[in-house]
mmCIF file of C-alpha atoms in Angstrom:
data_model
loop_
_atom_site.group_PDB
_atom_site.id
_atom_site.type_symbol
_atom_site.label_atom_id
_atom_site.label_comp_id
_atom_site.label_asym_id
_atom_site.label_seq_id
_atom_site.Cartn_x
_atom_site.Cartn_y
_atom_site.Cartn_z
ATOM 1 C CA MET A 24 0.000 0.000 0.000
ATOM 2 C CA GLN A 25 1.372 3.392 -0.982
ATOM 3 C CA ASN A 26 0.015 6.910 -0.428
ATOM 4 C CA PHE A 27 -0.021 9.412 -3.280
ATOM 5 C CA ARG A 28 -0.999 13.026 -3.859
ATOM 6 C CA ILE A 29 -2.463 13.656 -7.300
ATOM 7 C CA HIS A 30 -2.577 17.177 -8.726
ATOM 8 C CA SER A 31 -5.823 17.292 -10.679
ATOM 9 C CA LEU A 32 -5.831 19.088 -14.031
ATOM 10 C CA ASN A 33 -9.577 19.725 -13.881
ATOM 11 C CA GLY A 34 -9.165 23.459 -13.343
ATOM 12 C CA GLN A 35 -10.158 23.476 -9.664
ATOM 13 C CA GLY A 36 -6.653 23.538 -8.193
ATOM 14 C CA ILE A 37 -7.345 20.322 -6.269
ATOM 15 C CA THR A 38 -4.874 17.792 -4.927
ATOM 16 C CA LEU A 39 -6.415 14.346 -4.507
ATOM 17 C CA ALA A 40 -5.306 12.031 -1.703
ATOM 18 C CA ALA A 41 -5.034 8.443 -2.912
ATOM 19 C CA VAL A 42 -3.793 5.042 -1.806
ATOM 20 C CA ILE A 43 -2.558 2.381 -4.238
ATOM 21 C CA HIS A 44 -3.043 -1.188 -3.030
ATOM 22 C CA GLN A 45 -0.430 -3.502 -4.537
ATOM 23 C CA PRO A 46 -0.680 -7.266 -5.055
ATOM 24 C CA VAL A 47 1.664 -9.686 -3.312
ATOM 25 C CA GLY A 48 4.955 -9.850 -5.185
ATOM 26 C CA PHE A 49 4.440 -6.443 -6.765
ATOM 27 C CA ASP A 50 7.348 -5.612 -9.087
ATOM 28 C CA VAL A 51 7.837 -2.046 -10.339
ATOM 29 C CA SER A 52 9.640 -3.384 -13.415
ATOM 30 C CA LYS A 53 6.431 -5.067 -14.604
ATOM 31 C CA GLN A 54 3.155 -3.617 -15.907
ATOM 32 C CA TYR A 55 -0.196 -4.299 -14.264
ATOM 33 C CA PRO A 56 -3.879 -3.727 -14.938
ATOM 34 C CA VAL A 57 -5.313 -1.208 -12.469
ATOM 35 C CA ILE A 58 -8.750 -0.560 -11.016
ATOM 36 C CA VAL A 59 -9.794 2.960 -9.915
ATOM 37 C CA VAL A 60 -12.256 2.621 -7.017
ATOM 38 C CA ALA A 61 -14.643 5.509 -6.192
ATOM 39 C CA HIS A 62 -16.192 5.835 -2.734
ATOM 40 C CA PRO A 63 -19.875 6.375 -1.883
ATOM 41 C CA GLY A 64 -21.318 9.838 -1.386
ATOM 42 C CA GLY A 65 -20.226 10.943 2.061
ATOM 43 C CA GLY A 66 -17.560 8.246 2.291
ATOM 44 C CA VAL A 67 -13.765 8.270 2.249
ATOM 45 C CA LYS A 68 -11.030 5.961 0.969
ATOM 46 C CA GLU A 69 -10.591 4.345 4.396
ATOM 47 C CA GLN A 70 -14.086 2.841 4.173
ATOM 48 C CA ALA A 71 -15.817 0.766 1.449
ATOM 49 C CA SER A 72 -13.665 1.849 -1.495
ATOM 50 C CA GLY A 73 -10.469 1.097 0.403
ATOM 51 C CA LEU A 74 -11.824 -2.295 1.456
ATOM 52 C CA TYR A 75 -12.626 -3.202 -2.155
ATOM 53 C CA ALA A 76 -9.253 -1.908 -3.385
ATOM 54 C CA GLN A 77 -7.470 -3.988 -0.743
ATOM 55 C CA LYS A 78 -9.402 -7.140 -1.643
ATOM 56 C CA LEU A 79 -8.846 -6.640 -5.377
ATOM 57 C CA ALA A 80 -5.113 -6.339 -4.668
ATOM 58 C CA GLU A 81 -5.243 -9.590 -2.703
ATOM 59 C CA GLN A 82 -6.529 -11.181 -5.917
ATOM 60 C CA GLY A 83 -3.549 -9.917 -7.919
ATOM 61 C CA LEU A 84 -4.865 -6.618 -9.238
ATOM 62 C CA LEU A 85 -3.436 -3.146 -8.689
ATOM 63 C CA ALA A 86 -6.203 -0.945 -7.217
ATOM 64 C CA ILE A 87 -6.356 2.708 -6.188
ATOM 65 C CA ALA A 88 -8.824 4.284 -3.764
ATOM 66 C CA PHE A 89 -8.966 8.057 -3.374
ATOM 67 C CA ASP A 90 -10.821 10.843 -1.602
ATOM 68 C CA ALA A 91 -13.088 12.999 -3.753
ATOM 69 C CA SER A 92 -12.320 16.659 -4.276
ATOM 70 C CA TYR A 93 -13.377 18.759 -1.251
ATOM 71 C CA GLN A 94 -13.600 15.635 0.912
ATOM 72 C CA GLY A 95 -11.441 13.445 3.124
ATOM 73 C CA GLU A 96 -7.736 14.241 2.836
ATOM 74 C CA SER A 97 -8.134 15.825 -0.610
ATOM 75 C CA THR A 98 -8.001 19.598 -0.860
ATOM 76 C CA GLY A 99 -10.629 22.091 -1.943
ATOM 77 C CA PHE A 100 -13.150 24.490 -0.462
ATOM 78 C CA PRO A 101 -15.973 24.430 0.487
ATOM 79 C CA ARG A 102 -15.500 21.232 2.434
ATOM 80 C CA GLN A 103 -18.017 18.443 1.787
ATOM 81 C CA LEU A 104 -19.087 19.822 -1.577
ATOM 82 C CA GLU A 105 -20.689 16.953 -3.527
ATOM 83 C CA ASN A 106 -20.574 18.222 -7.095
ATOM 84 C CA PRO A 107 -21.256 15.165 -9.289
ATOM 85 C CA TYR A 108 -19.559 16.655 -12.330
ATOM 86 C CA ILE A 109 -16.340 17.190 -10.386
ATOM 87 C CA ARG A 110 -16.608 13.755 -8.755
ATOM 88 C CA THR A 111 -16.808 12.206 -12.217
ATOM 89 C CA GLU A 112 -13.811 14.267 -13.315
ATOM 90 C CA ASP A 113 -11.914 13.087 -10.220
ATOM 91 C CA ILE A 114 -11.908 9.567 -11.666
ATOM 92 C CA SER A 115 -10.412 10.800 -14.919
ATOM 93 C CA ALA A 116 -7.881 12.834 -12.919
ATOM 94 C CA VAL A 117 -6.766 9.626 -11.220
ATOM 95 C CA VAL A 118 -6.536 7.964 -14.640
ATOM 96 C CA ASP A 119 -4.403 10.911 -15.816
ATOM 97 C CA TYR A 120 -1.991 10.190 -12.989
ATOM 98 C CA LEU A 121 -1.957 6.439 -13.534
ATOM 99 C CA THR A 122 -0.836 6.905 -17.142
ATOM 100 C CA THR A 123 2.393 8.454 -15.822
ATOM 101 C CA LEU A 124 3.320 5.386 -13.742
ATOM 102 C CA PRO A 125 5.640 2.949 -15.531
ATOM 103 C CA TYR A 126 4.125 -0.095 -13.818
ATOM 104 C CA VAL A 127 0.576 0.689 -15.040
ATOM 105 C CA ASP A 128 -0.538 -0.757 -18.369
ATOM 106 C CA GLN A 129 -2.364 2.185 -19.961
ATOM 107 C CA ASN A 130 -4.472 -0.199 -22.042
ATOM 108 C CA ARG A 131 -5.758 -2.042 -18.975
ATOM 109 C CA ILE A 132 -7.363 0.600 -16.761
ATOM 110 C CA ALA A 133 -10.820 0.017 -15.286
ATOM 111 C CA ALA A 134 -13.122 2.000 -12.993
ATOM 112 C CA MET A 135 -15.538 0.815 -10.356
ATOM 113 C CA GLY A 136 -17.373 2.320 -7.446
ATOM 114 C CA ILE A 137 -19.770 1.696 -4.600
ATOM 115 C CA CYS A 138 -23.126 3.496 -4.252
ATOM 116 C CA ALA A 139 -22.838 6.991 -5.766
ATOM 117 C CA GLY A 140 -19.223 6.154 -6.623
ATOM 118 C CA ALA A 141 -20.576 3.460 -8.950
ATOM 119 C CA GLY A 142 -22.694 6.022 -10.765
ATOM 120 C CA TYR A 143 -19.680 8.295 -11.071
ATOM 121 C CA ALA A 144 -17.589 5.393 -12.415
ATOM 122 C CA ALA A 145 -20.192 4.715 -15.115
ATOM 123 C CA ASN A 146 -20.332 8.408 -15.993
ATOM 124 C CA ALA A 147 -16.543 8.604 -16.193
ATOM 125 C CA ALA A 148 -16.467 5.627 -18.578
ATOM 126 C CA ILE A 149 -19.071 7.311 -20.790
ATOM 127 C CA ASN A 150 -16.787 10.353 -21.016
ATOM 128 C CA ASP A 151 -13.320 8.787 -20.920
ATOM 129 C CA ARG A 152 -12.336 6.070 -23.393
ATOM 130 C CA ARG A 153 -9.162 5.226 -21.473
ATOM 131 C CA ILE A 154 -11.433 3.347 -19.068
ATOM 132 C CA LYS A 155 -11.649 -0.121 -20.606
ATOM 133 C CA ALA A 156 -14.090 -1.820 -18.214
ATOM 134 C CA VAL A 157 -16.585 -0.795 -15.525
ATOM 135 C CA GLY A 158 -17.724 -2.472 -12.311
ATOM 136 C CA THR A 159 -20.487 -1.274 -9.988
ATOM 137 C CA VAL A 160 -21.517 -2.300 -6.470
ATOM 138 C CA SER A 161 -24.876 -1.153 -5.036
ATOM 139 C CA ALA A 162 -24.998 1.436 -7.817
ATOM 140 C CA VAL A 163 -26.674 4.768 -7.142
ATOM 141 C CA ASN A 164 -27.297 7.428 -9.753
ATOM 142 C CA ILE A 165 -27.223 10.283 -7.254
ATOM 143 C CA GLY A 166 -29.412 12.539 -9.398
ATOM 144 C CA GLN A 167 -32.070 9.833 -9.689
ATOM 145 C CA MET A 168 -31.914 9.105 -5.970
ATOM 146 C CA PHE A 169 -32.540 12.725 -4.992
ATOM 147 C CA ARG A 170 -35.195 13.218 -7.688
ATOM 148 C CA ASN A 171 -37.056 9.929 -7.401
ATOM 149 C CA GLY A 172 -36.415 8.680 -3.882
ATOM 150 C CA TRP A 173 -34.650 5.603 -2.539
ATOM 151 C CA GLU A 174 -37.184 3.213 -4.091
ATOM 152 C CA ASN A 175 -38.167 5.233 -7.198
ATOM 153 C CA THR A 176 -41.538 6.349 -5.833
ATOM 154 C CA VAL A 177 -41.287 10.101 -6.529
ATOM 155 C CA LYS A 178 -41.790 11.957 -9.818
ATOM 156 C CA ASP A 179 -39.006 14.183 -11.178
ATOM 157 C CA SER A 180 -41.194 17.282 -10.899
ATOM 158 C CA GLU A 181 -41.705 16.672 -7.189
ATOM 159 C CA ALA A 182 -37.987 17.284 -6.630
ATOM 160 C CA LEU A 183 -38.368 20.976 -7.456
ATOM 161 C CA PRO A 184 -38.332 21.937 -3.742
ATOM 162 C CA TYR A 185 -34.811 20.465 -3.518
ATOM 163 C CA LEU A 186 -33.665 22.810 -6.265
ATOM 164 C CA GLU A 187 -35.325 25.681 -4.417
ATOM 165 C CA HIS A 188 -33.592 24.661 -1.191
ATOM 166 C CA GLY A 189 -30.196 24.387 -2.889
ATOM 167 C CA SER A 190 -30.656 27.770 -4.549
ATOM 168 C CA GLN A 191 -31.586 29.402 -1.252
ATOM 169 C CA ALA A 192 -28.607 27.745 0.402
ATOM 170 C CA ARG A 193 -26.303 29.349 -2.141
ATOM 171 C CA THR A 194 -27.766 32.758 -1.301
ATOM 172 C CA GLY A 195 -27.276 32.106 2.392
ATOM 173 C CA ASP A 196 -23.738 30.816 1.858
ATOM 174 C CA ALA A 197 -22.798 34.104 0.179
ATOM 175 C CA SER A 198 -23.343 36.049 3.399
ATOM 176 C CA GLU A 199 -22.867 33.483 6.170
ATOM 177 C CA THR A 200 -19.615 32.183 7.606
ATOM 178 C CA GLU A 201 -21.137 28.704 8.153
ATOM 179 C CA LEU A 202 -22.305 26.968 4.983
ATOM 180 C CA ALA A 203 -25.686 25.207 4.983
ATOM 181 C CA ILE A 204 -25.450 21.400 5.084
ATOM 182 C CA LEU A 205 -27.702 18.444 4.247
ATOM 183 C CA PRO A 206 -27.387 14.784 5.372
ATOM 184 C CA LEU A 207 -26.262 12.227 2.793
ATOM 185 C CA ALA A 208 -27.232 9.443 5.196
ATOM 186 C CA PRO A 209 -29.319 9.649 8.386
ATOM 187 C CA MET A 210 -27.365 11.598 10.991
ATOM 188 C CA ARG A 211 -29.360 9.997 13.835
ATOM 189 C CA GLU A 212 -30.767 6.500 14.114
ATOM 190 C CA GLU A 213 -34.275 7.831 14.686
ATOM 191 C CA ASP A 214 -34.124 9.759 11.393
ATOM 192 C CA ALA A 215 -33.882 6.574 9.307
ATOM 193 C CA PRO A 216 -37.135 5.825 7.410
ATOM 194 C CA ASN A 217 -36.447 2.074 7.130
ATOM 195 C CA GLU A 218 -34.030 -0.639 8.293
ATOM 196 C CA GLU A 219 -31.840 -0.408 5.207
ATOM 197 C CA LEU A 220 -31.184 3.300 5.732
ATOM 198 C CA ARG A 221 -30.827 2.722 9.470
ATOM 199 C CA GLU A 222 -27.838 0.627 8.423
ATOM 200 C CA ALA A 223 -26.488 3.671 6.561
ATOM 201 C CA TRP A 224 -26.586 5.581 9.856
ATOM 202 C CA GLU A 225 -24.916 2.637 11.582
ATOM 203 C CA TYR A 226 -22.178 2.409 8.959
ATOM 204 C CA TYR A 227 -21.200 6.086 9.093
ATOM 205 C CA HIS A 228 -21.918 6.955 12.726
ATOM 206 C CA THR A 229 -21.006 3.927 14.851
ATOM 207 C CA PRO A 230 -17.837 1.854 15.326
ATOM 208 C CA ARG A 231 -19.019 -0.336 12.428
ATOM 209 C CA CYS A 232 -17.109 1.949 10.050
ATOM 210 C CA GLN A 233 -17.218 5.565 11.204
ATOM 211 C CA HIS A 234 -14.252 7.743 10.232
ATOM 212 C CA PRO A 235 -13.444 11.316 11.312
ATOM 213 C CA ASN A 236 -13.080 12.408 7.679
ATOM 214 C CA ALA A 237 -16.578 11.158 6.783
ATOM 215 C CA PRO A 238 -19.097 13.370 8.637
ATOM 216 C CA GLY A 239 -22.077 12.042 6.637
ATOM 217 C CA PHE A 240 -23.327 15.325 5.204
ATOM 218 C CA MET A 241 -22.762 17.535 2.168
ATOM 219 C CA THR A 242 -23.145 21.231 1.499
ATOM 220 C CA ALA A 243 -26.802 22.024 0.740
ATOM 221 C CA ARG A 244 -25.674 24.049 -2.281
ATOM 222 C CA SER A 245 -24.682 20.716 -3.871
ATOM 223 C CA LEU A 246 -28.377 20.125 -4.618
ATOM 224 C CA THR A 247 -28.289 22.570 -7.522
ATOM 225 C CA GLN A 248 -25.799 20.283 -9.300
ATOM 226 C CA ILE A 249 -27.225 16.965 -8.103
ATOM 227 C CA ILE A 250 -30.934 17.328 -8.919
ATOM 228 C CA PRO A 251 -30.546 17.713 -12.731
ATOM 229 C CA TYR A 252 -27.590 15.291 -12.923
ATOM 230 C CA ASP A 253 -27.855 11.915 -14.643
ATOM 231 C CA ALA A 254 -24.872 9.637 -14.084
ATOM 232 C CA TYR A 255 -26.055 7.482 -16.983
ATOM 233 C CA HIS A 256 -26.502 10.335 -19.475
ATOM 234 C CA LYS A 257 -25.914 9.016 -23.022
ATOM 235 C CA ALA A 258 -25.077 5.526 -21.739
ATOM 236 C CA GLU A 259 -27.289 4.274 -24.570
ATOM 237 C CA ALA A 260 -24.715 5.572 -27.053
ATOM 238 C CA PHE A 261 -21.365 5.723 -25.305
ATOM 239 C CA LEU A 262 -21.178 3.194 -22.456
ATOM 240 C CA THR A 263 -19.811 0.478 -24.727
ATOM 241 C CA GLN A 264 -17.122 -0.922 -22.417
ATOM 242 C CA PRO A 265 -17.598 -4.285 -20.680
ATOM 243 C CA LEU A 266 -19.813 -3.775 -17.634
ATOM 244 C CA GLN A 267 -20.263 -5.859 -14.480
ATOM 245 C CA ILE A 268 -23.053 -4.797 -12.131
ATOM 246 C CA VAL A 269 -23.313 -6.229 -8.608
ATOM 247 C CA ALA A 270 -26.351 -5.523 -6.429
ATOM 248 C CA GLY A 271 -28.126 -6.974 -3.435
ATOM 249 C CA SER A 272 -31.368 -8.808 -4.170
ATOM 250 C CA GLN A 273 -33.040 -6.963 -1.270
ATOM 251 C CA ALA A 274 -31.604 -3.505 -2.002
ATOM 252 C CA GLY A 275 -34.053 -0.629 -2.235
ATOM 253 C CA SER A 276 -31.563 0.930 -4.654
ATOM 254 C CA LYS A 277 -31.574 -2.067 -7.014
ATOM 255 C CA TRP A 278 -33.712 -0.207 -9.551
ATOM 256 C CA MET A 279 -30.749 2.072 -10.296
ATOM 257 C CA SER A 280 -28.589 -0.958 -11.139
ATOM 258 C CA ASP A 281 -31.411 -2.254 -13.336
ATOM 259 C CA ASP A 282 -31.609 1.105 -15.086
ATOM 260 C CA LEU A 283 -27.874 1.135 -15.780
ATOM 261 C CA PHE A 284 -28.052 -2.394 -17.165
ATOM 262 C CA SER A 285 -30.925 -1.548 -19.502
ATOM 263 C CA ARG A 286 -29.431 1.734 -20.710
ATOM 264 C CA ALA A 287 -25.787 0.736 -21.269
ATOM 265 C CA ALA A 288 -24.862 0.263 -24.932
ATOM 266 C CA SER A 289 -22.320 -2.431 -24.049
ATOM 267 C CA ASN A 290 -22.688 -5.814 -25.727
ATOM 268 C CA ASP A 291 -20.744 -7.313 -22.821
ATOM 269 C CA LYS A 292 -22.809 -6.414 -19.762
ATOM 270 C CA HIS A 293 -23.693 -8.580 -16.795
ATOM 271 C CA MET A 294 -25.826 -8.320 -13.652
ATOM 272 C CA HIS A 295 -24.983 -10.366 -10.555
ATOM 273 C CA LEU A 296 -27.474 -10.364 -7.692
ATOM 274 C CA ILE A 297 -26.268 -11.332 -4.236
ATOM 275 C CA GLU A 298 -29.137 -13.131 -2.568
ATOM 276 C CA GLY A 299 -30.296 -11.751 0.762
ATOM 277 C CA ALA A 300 -28.088 -8.659 0.612
ATOM 278 C CA ASN A 301 -29.415 -5.122 0.842
ATOM 279 C CA HIS A 302 -27.664 -1.950 -0.298
ATOM 280 C CA MET A 303 -25.488 -1.529 2.798
ATOM 281 C CA SER A 304 -24.608 -5.238 3.034
ATOM 282 C CA LEU A 305 -22.195 -4.844 0.136
ATOM 283 C CA TYR A 306 -20.196 -2.101 1.876
ATOM 284 C CA ASP A 307 -18.532 -4.341 4.455
ATOM 285 C CA LYS A 308 -20.516 -7.443 5.424
ATOM 286 C CA GLN A 309 -19.305 -10.981 4.917
ATOM 287 C CA PRO A 310 -19.869 -13.159 2.972
ATOM 288 C CA TYR A 311 -21.501 -10.593 0.665
ATOM 289 C CA VAL A 312 -18.328 -8.584 0.033
ATOM 290 C CA ASP A 313 -16.326 -11.709 -0.753
ATOM 291 C CA GLU A 314 -18.952 -12.802 -3.276
ATOM 292 C CA ALA A 315 -18.837 -9.364 -4.920
ATOM 293 C CA ILE A 316 -15.024 -9.467 -5.040
ATOM 294 C CA THR A 317 -15.051 -12.941 -6.612
ATOM 295 C CA VAL A 318 -17.386 -11.723 -9.372
ATOM 296 C CA LEU A 319 -15.484 -8.479 -9.966
ATOM 297 C CA THR A 320 -12.049 -10.120 -9.928
ATOM 298 C CA SER A 321 -13.092 -12.674 -12.533
ATOM 299 C CA PHE A 322 -14.618 -9.907 -14.644
ATOM 300 C CA PHE A 323 -11.634 -7.565 -14.512
ATOM 301 C CA LEU A 324 -9.026 -10.268 -15.080
ATOM 302 C CA SER A 325 -10.873 -11.524 -18.160
ATOM 303 C CA ARG A 326 -11.577 -8.086 -19.660
ATOM 304 C CA LEU A 327 -8.311 -6.258 -19.061
#
């Protein structure tokens, strides 16, 4: 495992904090396929994305987990900004850096992510042809989630109040020293509307996997970018790379994995359902994570 600082060329003056997980017997004189792993909204590289990167490395793959711009150990202000366009660009910024490393095979770079990170990975692959394969775990298209609800029960037009709230937050931010914030997962157990999202609270706010760099909220101004965003925009035309989707059979978010599968133009796309798992199960619970890693490892090794 090796820590890196990546100077992004995305025009925001950001330095990304990243960790490369190396397979046993790693040899800098050789070239390896590499997987870029994006964390969930509100997460950091020490949580789910780092766990997946570590386990992929244990299977012989080079894998890199990183903190999004404005989050974790990466730089940028305001802190906890969740701008989906920049988060997608972060993945390409990591790819930029990987192409400079002599031990990375530039023709064997893949992207994957968990939750919103999975949506960002798909979006990055749509935009960036250097990404040769895509993997998703508990995929969330963050724009869809905020527009349509966790289980796709809300119409797009009903999300207009979120745009209003984000717009008002921007006005308030312009004159206040403290920026307005909004939870990305329940901040208190009693705020969770169901057991699955209670697990989101548990993951981020208890010893299960809490981390001081992952406070669980974003700036409220982020809503003005998130609400109209579609992580799968033009997937029907441009997401032609091999695609492996992994989702829990009991996940309320499964419909977003289904949507990605149906929209992707790829002729080499696959859906693997992990029986009995919900959305949060695939973050850290055994044996669900091991099953996901087995599927993803086989996919990446055969496509890269």
